[in-house]
mmCIF file with all atom_site columns, C-alpha atoms in Angstrom:
data_model
loop_
_atom_site.group_PDB
_atom_site.id
_atom_site.type_symbol
_atom_site.label_atom_id
_atom_site.label_alt_id
_atom_site.label_comp_id
_atom_site.label_asym_id
_atom_site.label_entity_id
_atom_site.label_seq_id
_atom_site.pdbx_PDB_ins_code
_atom_site.Cartn_x
_atom_site.Cartn_y
_atom_site.Cartn_z
_atom_site.occupancy
_atom_site.B_iso_or_equiv
_atom_site.pdbx_formal_charge
_atom_site.auth_seq_id
_atom_site.auth_comp_id
_atom_site.auth_asym_id
_atom_site.auth_atom_id
_atom_site.pdbx_PDB_model_num
ATOM 1  C CA . MET A 1 1  ? -36.327 -86.368  1.478   1.00 56.00 ? 1  MET A CA 1
ATOM 2  C CA . LYS A 1 2  ? -37.003 -82.619  1.494   1.00 60.00 ? 2  LYS A CA 1
ATOM 3  C CA . SER A 1 3  ? -36.551 -80.774  -1.770  1.00 57.00 ? 3  SER A CA 1
ATOM 4  C CA . ASN A 1 4  ? -34.634 -77.512  -1.800  1.00 57.00 ? 4  ASN A CA 1
ATOM 5  C CA . ASN A 1 5  ? -36.640 -76.343  -4.818  1.00 57.00 ? 5  ASN A CA 1
ATOM 6  C CA . GLN A 1 6  ? -39.128 -73.744  -3.565  1.00 57.00 ? 6  GLN A CA 1
ATOM 7  C CA . ASN A 1 7  ? -40.935 -73.762  -6.932  1.00 56.00 ? 7  ASN A CA 1
ATOM 8  C CA . GLU A 1 8  ? -42.101 -77.359  -6.586  1.00 62.00 ? 8  GLU A CA 1
ATOM 9  C CA . GLY A 1 9  ? -45.786 -77.423  -7.451  1.00 64.00 ? 9  GLY A CA 1
ATOM 10 C CA . LYS A 1 10 ? -48.485 -78.654  -5.145  1.00 67.00 ? 10 LYS A CA 1
ATOM 11 C CA . PHE A 1 11 ? -50.363 -80.359  -8.002  1.00 71.00 ? 11 PHE A CA 1
ATOM 12 C CA . GLY A 1 12 ? -49.481 -83.326  -10.190 1.00 76.00 ? 12 GLY A CA 1
ATOM 13 C CA . PHE A 1 13 ? -47.257 -86.231  -9.238  1.00 84.00 ? 13 PHE A CA 1
ATOM 14 C CA . THR A 1 14 ? -45.185 -84.456  -6.618  1.00 87.00 ? 14 THR A CA 1
ATOM 15 C CA . GLY A 1 15 ? -44.178 -85.743  -3.220  1.00 88.00 ? 15 GLY A CA 1
ATOM 16 C CA . TYR A 1 16 ? -46.452 -83.196  -1.551  1.00 88.00 ? 16 TYR A CA 1
ATOM 17 C CA . ALA A 1 17 ? -49.507 -84.271  -3.547  1.00 87.00 ? 17 ALA A CA 1
ATOM 18 C CA . GLU A 1 18 ? -48.758 -87.966  -3.072  1.00 91.00 ? 18 GLU A CA 1
ATOM 19 C CA . ASN A 1 19 ? -48.472 -87.549  0.704   1.00 93.00 ? 19 ASN A CA 1
ATOM 20 C CA . TRP A 1 20 ? -51.885 -85.873  0.854   1.00 92.00 ? 20 TRP A CA 1
ATOM 21 C CA . ASN A 1 21 ? -53.377 -88.494  -1.450  1.00 94.00 ? 21 ASN A CA 1
ATOM 22 C CA . GLY A 1 22 ? -52.162 -91.252  0.874   1.00 95.00 ? 22 GLY A CA 1
ATOM 23 C CA . ARG A 1 23 ? -53.428 -89.503  3.976   1.00 97.00 ? 23 ARG A CA 1
ATOM 24 C CA . LEU A 1 24 ? -56.878 -88.913  2.520   1.00 97.00 ? 24 LEU A CA 1
ATOM 25 C CA . ALA A 1 25 ? -57.053 -92.513  1.280   1.00 97.00 ? 25 ALA A CA 1
ATOM 26 C CA . MET A 1 26 ? -56.268 -93.774  4.789   1.00 97.00 ? 26 MET A CA 1
ATOM 27 C CA . ILE A 1 27 ? -58.956 -91.527  6.287   1.00 97.00 ? 27 ILE A CA 1
ATOM 28 C CA . GLY A 1 28 ? -61.495 -92.774  3.726   1.00 95.00 ? 28 GLY A CA 1
ATOM 29 C CA . PHE A 1 29 ? -60.645 -96.420  4.336   1.00 95.00 ? 29 PHE A CA 1
ATOM 30 C CA . VAL A 1 30 ? -60.915 -96.094  8.120   1.00 96.00 ? 30 VAL A CA 1
ATOM 31 C CA . SER A 1 31 ? -64.182 -94.173  7.739   1.00 94.00 ? 31 SER A CA 1
ATOM 32 C CA . ALA A 1 32 ? -65.620 -96.952  5.567   1.00 92.00 ? 32 ALA A CA 1
ATOM 33 C CA . LEU A 1 33 ? -64.599 -99.557  8.169   1.00 94.00 ? 33 LEU A CA 1
ATOM 34 C CA . ILE A 1 34 ? -66.232 -97.549  10.966  1.00 94.00 ? 34 ILE A CA 1
ATOM 35 C CA . VAL A 1 35 ? -69.481 -97.175  8.981   1.00 91.00 ? 35 VAL A CA 1
ATOM 36 C CA . GLU A 1 36 ? -69.530 -100.914 8.362   1.00 92.00 ? 36 GLU A CA 1
ATOM 37 C CA . LEU A 1 37 ? -68.841 -101.788 12.001  1.00 94.00 ? 37 LEU A CA 1
ATOM 38 C CA . VAL A 1 38 ? -71.422 -99.356  13.399  1.00 94.00 ? 38 VAL A CA 1
ATOM 39 C CA . THR A 1 39 ? -74.265 -99.996  10.937  1.00 90.00 ? 39 THR A CA 1
ATOM 40 C CA . GLY A 1 40 ? -73.629 -103.629 10.067  1.00 90.00 ? 40 GLY A CA 1
ATOM 41 C CA . GLN A 1 41 ? -73.921 -102.914 6.350   1.00 90.00 ? 41 GLN A CA 1
ATOM 42 C CA . GLY A 1 42 ? -71.464 -101.916 3.673   1.00 88.00 ? 42 GLY A CA 1
ATOM 43 C CA . VAL A 1 43 ? -70.875 -98.325  2.641   1.00 87.00 ? 43 VAL A CA 1
ATOM 44 C CA . LEU A 1 44 ? -72.755 -98.724  -0.660  1.00 86.00 ? 44 LEU A CA 1
ATOM 45 C CA . HIS A 1 45 ? -75.782 -100.166 1.140   1.00 90.00 ? 45 HIS A CA 1
ATOM 46 C CA . PHE A 1 46 ? -75.540 -97.425  3.757   1.00 86.00 ? 46 PHE A CA 1
ATOM 47 C CA . TRP A 1 47 ? -75.714 -94.756  1.027   1.00 85.00 ? 47 TRP A CA 1
ATOM 48 C CA . GLY A 1 48 ? -78.528 -96.610  -0.744  1.00 89.00 ? 48 GLY A CA 1
ATOM 49 C CA . ILE A 1 49 ? -76.540 -97.305  -3.911  1.00 88.00 ? 49 ILE A CA 1
ATOM 50 C CA . LEU A 1 50 ? -76.998 -101.081 -3.736  1.00 84.00 ? 50 LEU A CA 1
#
């Protein structure tokens, strides 16, 4: 649902911010899966954290 309020902020718990949060989370999750499939090790092992 599109808001008619032009003063709606782009920060905080707004629909705009939540949409971007979801999109970036999906990109991060897919990236982690690709790293694991290509290298055969988890992301934390790939970065040398574990």
